[in-house]
Coordinates of C-alpha atoms in Angstrom, one line a residue:
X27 CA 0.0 0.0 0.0
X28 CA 1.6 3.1 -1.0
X29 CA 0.1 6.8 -1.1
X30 CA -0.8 6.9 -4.9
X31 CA -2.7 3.9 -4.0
X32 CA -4.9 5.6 -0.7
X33 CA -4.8 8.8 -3.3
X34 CA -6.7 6.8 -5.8
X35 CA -9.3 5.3 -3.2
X36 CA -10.6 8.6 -1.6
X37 CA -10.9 9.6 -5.4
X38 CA -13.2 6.7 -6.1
X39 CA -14.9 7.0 -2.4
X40 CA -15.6 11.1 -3.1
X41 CA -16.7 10.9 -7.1
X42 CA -19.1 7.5 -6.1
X43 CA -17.7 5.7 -9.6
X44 CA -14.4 4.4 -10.6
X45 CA -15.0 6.1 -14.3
X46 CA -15.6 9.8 -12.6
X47 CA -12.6 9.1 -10.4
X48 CA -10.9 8.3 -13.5
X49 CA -11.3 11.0 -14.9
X50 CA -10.7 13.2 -11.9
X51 CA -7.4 11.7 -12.1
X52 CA -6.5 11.6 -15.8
X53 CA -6.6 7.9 -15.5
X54 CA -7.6 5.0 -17.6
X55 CA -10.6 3.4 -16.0
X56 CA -8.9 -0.7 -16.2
X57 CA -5.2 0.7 -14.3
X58 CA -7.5 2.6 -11.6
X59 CA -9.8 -0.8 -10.6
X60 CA -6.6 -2.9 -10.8
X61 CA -5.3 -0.5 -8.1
X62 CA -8.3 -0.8 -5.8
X63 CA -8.3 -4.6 -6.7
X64 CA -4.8 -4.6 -5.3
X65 CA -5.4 -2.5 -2.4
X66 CA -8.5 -5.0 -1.1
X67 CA -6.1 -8.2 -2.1
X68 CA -3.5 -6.7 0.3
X69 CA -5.4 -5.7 3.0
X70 CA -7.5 -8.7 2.9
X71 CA -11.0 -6.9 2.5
X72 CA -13.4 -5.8 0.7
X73 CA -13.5 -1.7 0.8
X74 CA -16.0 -1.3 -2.1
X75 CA -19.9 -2.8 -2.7
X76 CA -20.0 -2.4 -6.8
X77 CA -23.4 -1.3 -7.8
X78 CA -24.6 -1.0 -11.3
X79 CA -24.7 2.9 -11.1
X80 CA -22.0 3.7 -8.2
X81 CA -19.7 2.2 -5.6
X82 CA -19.9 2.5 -1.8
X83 CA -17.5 1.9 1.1
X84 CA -17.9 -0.8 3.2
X85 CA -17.2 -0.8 7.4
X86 CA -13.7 -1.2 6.5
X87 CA -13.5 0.9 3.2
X88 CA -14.9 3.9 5.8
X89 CA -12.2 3.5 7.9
X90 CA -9.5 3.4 5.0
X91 CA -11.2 6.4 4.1
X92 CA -10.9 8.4 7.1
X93 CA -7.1 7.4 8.0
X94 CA -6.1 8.1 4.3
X95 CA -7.1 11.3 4.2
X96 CA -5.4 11.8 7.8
X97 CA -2.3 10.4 6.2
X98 CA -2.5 12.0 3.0
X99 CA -3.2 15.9 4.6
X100 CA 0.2 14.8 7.2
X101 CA 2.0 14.0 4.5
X102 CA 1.5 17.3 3.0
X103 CA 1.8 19.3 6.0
X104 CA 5.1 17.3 6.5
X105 CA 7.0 17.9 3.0
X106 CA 5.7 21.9 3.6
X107 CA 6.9 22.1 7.0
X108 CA 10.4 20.5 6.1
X109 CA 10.8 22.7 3.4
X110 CA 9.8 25.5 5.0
X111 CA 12.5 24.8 8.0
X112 CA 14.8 24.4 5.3
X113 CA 14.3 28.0 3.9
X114 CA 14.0 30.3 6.7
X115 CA 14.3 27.8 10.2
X116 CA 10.5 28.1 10.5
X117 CA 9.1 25.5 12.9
X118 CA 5.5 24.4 12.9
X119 CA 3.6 23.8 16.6
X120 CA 0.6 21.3 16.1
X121 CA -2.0 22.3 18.8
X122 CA -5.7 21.1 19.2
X123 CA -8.4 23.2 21.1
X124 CA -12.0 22.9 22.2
X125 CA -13.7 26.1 21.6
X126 CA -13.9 26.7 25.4
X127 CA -10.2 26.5 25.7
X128 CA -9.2 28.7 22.9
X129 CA -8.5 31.2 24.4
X130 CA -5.3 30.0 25.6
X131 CA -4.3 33.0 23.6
X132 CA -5.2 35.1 26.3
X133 CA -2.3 33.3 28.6
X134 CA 0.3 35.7 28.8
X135 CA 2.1 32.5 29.3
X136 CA 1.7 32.1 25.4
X137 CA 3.3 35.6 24.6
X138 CA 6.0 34.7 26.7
X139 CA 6.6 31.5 24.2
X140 CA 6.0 33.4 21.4
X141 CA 8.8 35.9 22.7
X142 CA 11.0 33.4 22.9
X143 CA 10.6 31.3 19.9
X144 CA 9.2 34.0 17.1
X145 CA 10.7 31.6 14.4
X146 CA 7.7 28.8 15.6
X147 CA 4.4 29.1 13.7
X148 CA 1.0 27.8 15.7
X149 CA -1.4 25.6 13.6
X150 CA -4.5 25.4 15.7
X151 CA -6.8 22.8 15.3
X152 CA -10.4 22.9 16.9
X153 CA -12.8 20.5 17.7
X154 CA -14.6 18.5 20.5
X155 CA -12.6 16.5 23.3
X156 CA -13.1 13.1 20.9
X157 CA -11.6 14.9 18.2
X158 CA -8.6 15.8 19.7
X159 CA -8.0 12.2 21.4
X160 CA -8.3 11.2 17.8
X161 CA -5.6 13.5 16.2
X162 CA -3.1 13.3 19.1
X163 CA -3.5 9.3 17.9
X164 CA -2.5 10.0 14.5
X165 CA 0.0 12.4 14.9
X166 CA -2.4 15.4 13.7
X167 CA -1.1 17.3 16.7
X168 CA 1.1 17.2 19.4
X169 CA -0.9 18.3 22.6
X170 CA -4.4 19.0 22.9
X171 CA -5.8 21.7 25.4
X172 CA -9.1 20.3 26.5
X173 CA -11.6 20.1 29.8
X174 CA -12.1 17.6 32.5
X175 CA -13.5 14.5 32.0
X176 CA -11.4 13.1 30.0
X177 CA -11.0 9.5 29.7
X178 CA -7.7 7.6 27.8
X179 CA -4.8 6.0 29.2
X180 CA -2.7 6.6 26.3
X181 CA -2.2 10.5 27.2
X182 CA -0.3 12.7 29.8
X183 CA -2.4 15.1 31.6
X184 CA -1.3 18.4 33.7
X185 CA -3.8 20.5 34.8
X186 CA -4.4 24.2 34.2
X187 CA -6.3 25.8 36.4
X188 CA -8.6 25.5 39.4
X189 CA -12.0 23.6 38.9
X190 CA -14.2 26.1 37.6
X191 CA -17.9 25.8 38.1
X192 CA -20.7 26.0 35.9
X193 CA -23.1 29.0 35.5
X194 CA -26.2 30.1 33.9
X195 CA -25.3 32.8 31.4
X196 CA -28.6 34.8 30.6
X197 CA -29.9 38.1 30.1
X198 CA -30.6 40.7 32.4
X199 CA -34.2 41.0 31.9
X200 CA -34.4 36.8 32.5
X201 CA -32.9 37.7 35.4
X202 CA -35.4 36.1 38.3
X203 CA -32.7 36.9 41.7
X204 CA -30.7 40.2 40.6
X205 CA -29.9 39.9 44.2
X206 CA -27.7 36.9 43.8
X207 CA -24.6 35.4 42.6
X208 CA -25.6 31.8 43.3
X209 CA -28.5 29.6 42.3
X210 CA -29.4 26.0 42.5
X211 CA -30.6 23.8 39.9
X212 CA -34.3 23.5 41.1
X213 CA -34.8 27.0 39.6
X214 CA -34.3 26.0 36.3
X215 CA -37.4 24.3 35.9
X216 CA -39.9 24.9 32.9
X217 CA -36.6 27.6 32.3
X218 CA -35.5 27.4 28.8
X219 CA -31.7 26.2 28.9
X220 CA -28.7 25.5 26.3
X221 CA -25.9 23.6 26.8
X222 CA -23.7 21.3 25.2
X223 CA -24.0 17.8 24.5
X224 CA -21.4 16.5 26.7
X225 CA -23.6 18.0 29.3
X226 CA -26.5 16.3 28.6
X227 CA -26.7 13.1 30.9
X228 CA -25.4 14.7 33.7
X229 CA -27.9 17.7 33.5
X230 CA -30.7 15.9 32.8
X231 CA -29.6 13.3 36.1
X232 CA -29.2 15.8 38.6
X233 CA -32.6 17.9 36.8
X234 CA -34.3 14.8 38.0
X235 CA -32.8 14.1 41.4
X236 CA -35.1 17.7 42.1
X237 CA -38.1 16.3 40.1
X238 CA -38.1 17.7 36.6
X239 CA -36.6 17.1 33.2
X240 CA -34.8 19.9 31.6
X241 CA -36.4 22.2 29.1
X242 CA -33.9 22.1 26.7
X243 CA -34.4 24.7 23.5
X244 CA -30.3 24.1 22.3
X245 CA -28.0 21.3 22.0
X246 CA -24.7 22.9 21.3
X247 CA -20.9 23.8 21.9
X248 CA -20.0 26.2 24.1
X249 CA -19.9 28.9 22.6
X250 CA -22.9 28.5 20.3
X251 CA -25.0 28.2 23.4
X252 CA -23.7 31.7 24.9
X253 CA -24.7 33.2 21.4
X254 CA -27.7 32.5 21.8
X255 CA -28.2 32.8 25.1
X256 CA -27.4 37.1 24.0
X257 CA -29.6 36.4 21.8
X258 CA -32.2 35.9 24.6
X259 CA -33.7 32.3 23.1
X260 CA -32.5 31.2 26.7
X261 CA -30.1 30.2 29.6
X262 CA -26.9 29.2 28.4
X263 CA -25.2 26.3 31.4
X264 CA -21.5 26.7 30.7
X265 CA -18.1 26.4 32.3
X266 CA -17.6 29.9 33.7
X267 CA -14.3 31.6 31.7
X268 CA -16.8 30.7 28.8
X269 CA -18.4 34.4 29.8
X270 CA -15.9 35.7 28.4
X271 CA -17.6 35.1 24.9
X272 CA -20.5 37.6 26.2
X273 CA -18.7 40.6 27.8
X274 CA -22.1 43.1 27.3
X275 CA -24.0 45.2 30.3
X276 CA -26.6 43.2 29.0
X277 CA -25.4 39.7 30.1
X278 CA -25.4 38.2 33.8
X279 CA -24.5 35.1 35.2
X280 CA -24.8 32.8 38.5
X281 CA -23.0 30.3 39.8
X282 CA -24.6 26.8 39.7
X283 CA -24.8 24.7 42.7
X284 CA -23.8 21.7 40.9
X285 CA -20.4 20.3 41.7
X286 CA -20.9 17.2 39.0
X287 CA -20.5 20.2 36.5
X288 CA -17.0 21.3 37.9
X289 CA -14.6 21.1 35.0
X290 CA -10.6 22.3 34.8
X291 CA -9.0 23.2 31.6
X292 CA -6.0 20.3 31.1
X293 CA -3.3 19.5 28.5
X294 CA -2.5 16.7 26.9
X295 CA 0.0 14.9 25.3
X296 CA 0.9 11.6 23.9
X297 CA 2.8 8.9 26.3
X298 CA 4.4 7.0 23.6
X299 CA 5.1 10.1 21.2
X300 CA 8.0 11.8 20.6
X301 CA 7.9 15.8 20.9
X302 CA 9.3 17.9 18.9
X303 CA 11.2 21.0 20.6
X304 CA 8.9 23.4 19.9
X305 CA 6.3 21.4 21.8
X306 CA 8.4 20.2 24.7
X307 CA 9.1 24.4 25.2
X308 CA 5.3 25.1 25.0
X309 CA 4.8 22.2 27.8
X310 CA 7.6 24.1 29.7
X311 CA 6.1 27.6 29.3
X312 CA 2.7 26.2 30.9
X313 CA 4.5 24.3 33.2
X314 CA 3.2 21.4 32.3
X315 CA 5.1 18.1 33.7
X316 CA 4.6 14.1 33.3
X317 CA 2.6 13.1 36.0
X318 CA 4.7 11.2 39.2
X319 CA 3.9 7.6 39.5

């Protein structure tokens, strides 16, 4: 298996038939099959169901699918990043965020780095906590910068910050206790909320311990849910630094009596990885060490 080979298969996967993937690739249509036919003999699998008018990927042709394209796109960013070193001693430093920890940025911590190592260039990847697992697995990045839980024995972990709490981000004219900083969760009943999905079970377990389900308007990320909850559609339950995405007069918040929801912004790395230098420095700036047995 070689990369002309996983080139020519997410061809075929994206255009649906071998001849429109032939053509995409200013092939003949007999070399291109012969090349998928080799690929399934070697990996001893079928990756395609043939129908008359299009193919499909099977379980393991989905798969395929997804690490080629992981291994294809590091392969470029590779051969770019060497060369670029190569020309002007430009390092790349692979991070991944969740949109509540982006703003790492903020971390005068980070300007300090930056200070130090203006030559290193930061490719910032976001997505959810899964996401991140997955591409410090593959190599994508180098540390993620994530929330509490998270669950993987594969990864170093150091710890931020303090466990935050959760609040209820809202408007000021939704504001039912002006008078106080603190609620608990038994006044969010028949109360419109938003949060994100990794919040569900446990919101809609301890809604229940007071007797209600949640009345949920928004399933989101972060930093969706305190867009709309400016907008006013509702209460926004998120990790308190998340205010920061809603700095208006309008906006006020309270702190939930809910330690379940207590989360900690944590970094991540790979155990069995090697860092590069530009990474080992950014763990160093943070001061971020390999947990003590």
């Amino acid at each position: 298996m070689d990369l002309r080979q996983l080139e020519y298969f997410i061809t075929v996967i994206e255009e649906g038939t071998i001849t429109k993937a032939a053509v995409r690739l200013h092939l003949s249509q007999p070399p291109l099959s012969t090349q998928i036919r080799l690929l399934e003999e070697e990996l001893g699998t079928k990756l395609l169901e043939r129908g008359p008018r299009q193919v499909t990927p099977t379980d393991a042709g989905r798969l395929l699918y997804n690490r080629a394209r992981n291994i294809l796109s590091m392969t470029d960013a590779t051969l770019s990043e060497v060369k670029m070193l190569a020309a002007s001693g430009t390092e790349v430093l692979h991070l991944g965020t969740i949109s509540t920890t982006s703003t790492i940025i903020l971390d005068p911590r980070l300007k300090t780095y930056h200070q130090k190592n203006p030559y290193i260039r930061f490719d910032i990847h976001e997505g959810n906590t899964s996401e991140l697992l997955g591409w410090l697995n593959t190599g994508t990045i180098e540390i993620a910068i994530t929330r509490t839980p998270v669950v993987g024995e594969s990864f170093h972990c150091s710890y931020l910050n303090q466990p935050e709490p959760m609040i209820a981000l809202l408007r000021k004219e939704m504001d039912w206790c002006p008078d106080r900083l603190r609620i608990s969760v038994k006044e969010l009943e028949d109360r419109p909320l938003i949060y994100h999905r990794r919040y569900i079970r446990i919101v809609e377990e301890e809604c229940n311990k007071y007797g209600f389900s949640p009345f949920c308007v928004s399933i989101s990320n972060v930093r969706n849910s305190v867009l709309w909850a400016v907008s006013g559609i509702g209460i926004a339950l998120v990790p308190q630094s998340a205010s920061f995405y809603a700095p208006g007069a309008d906006m006020t918040s309270k702190i939930l009596d809910f330690p379940m929801a207590d989360s900690q912004q944590c970094v991540l790395w790979h155990k069995h990885r090697q860092l590069s230098h530009s990474a080992k420095g950014f763990l160093n700036i943070l001061n971020c060490q390999k947990p003590t047995a």
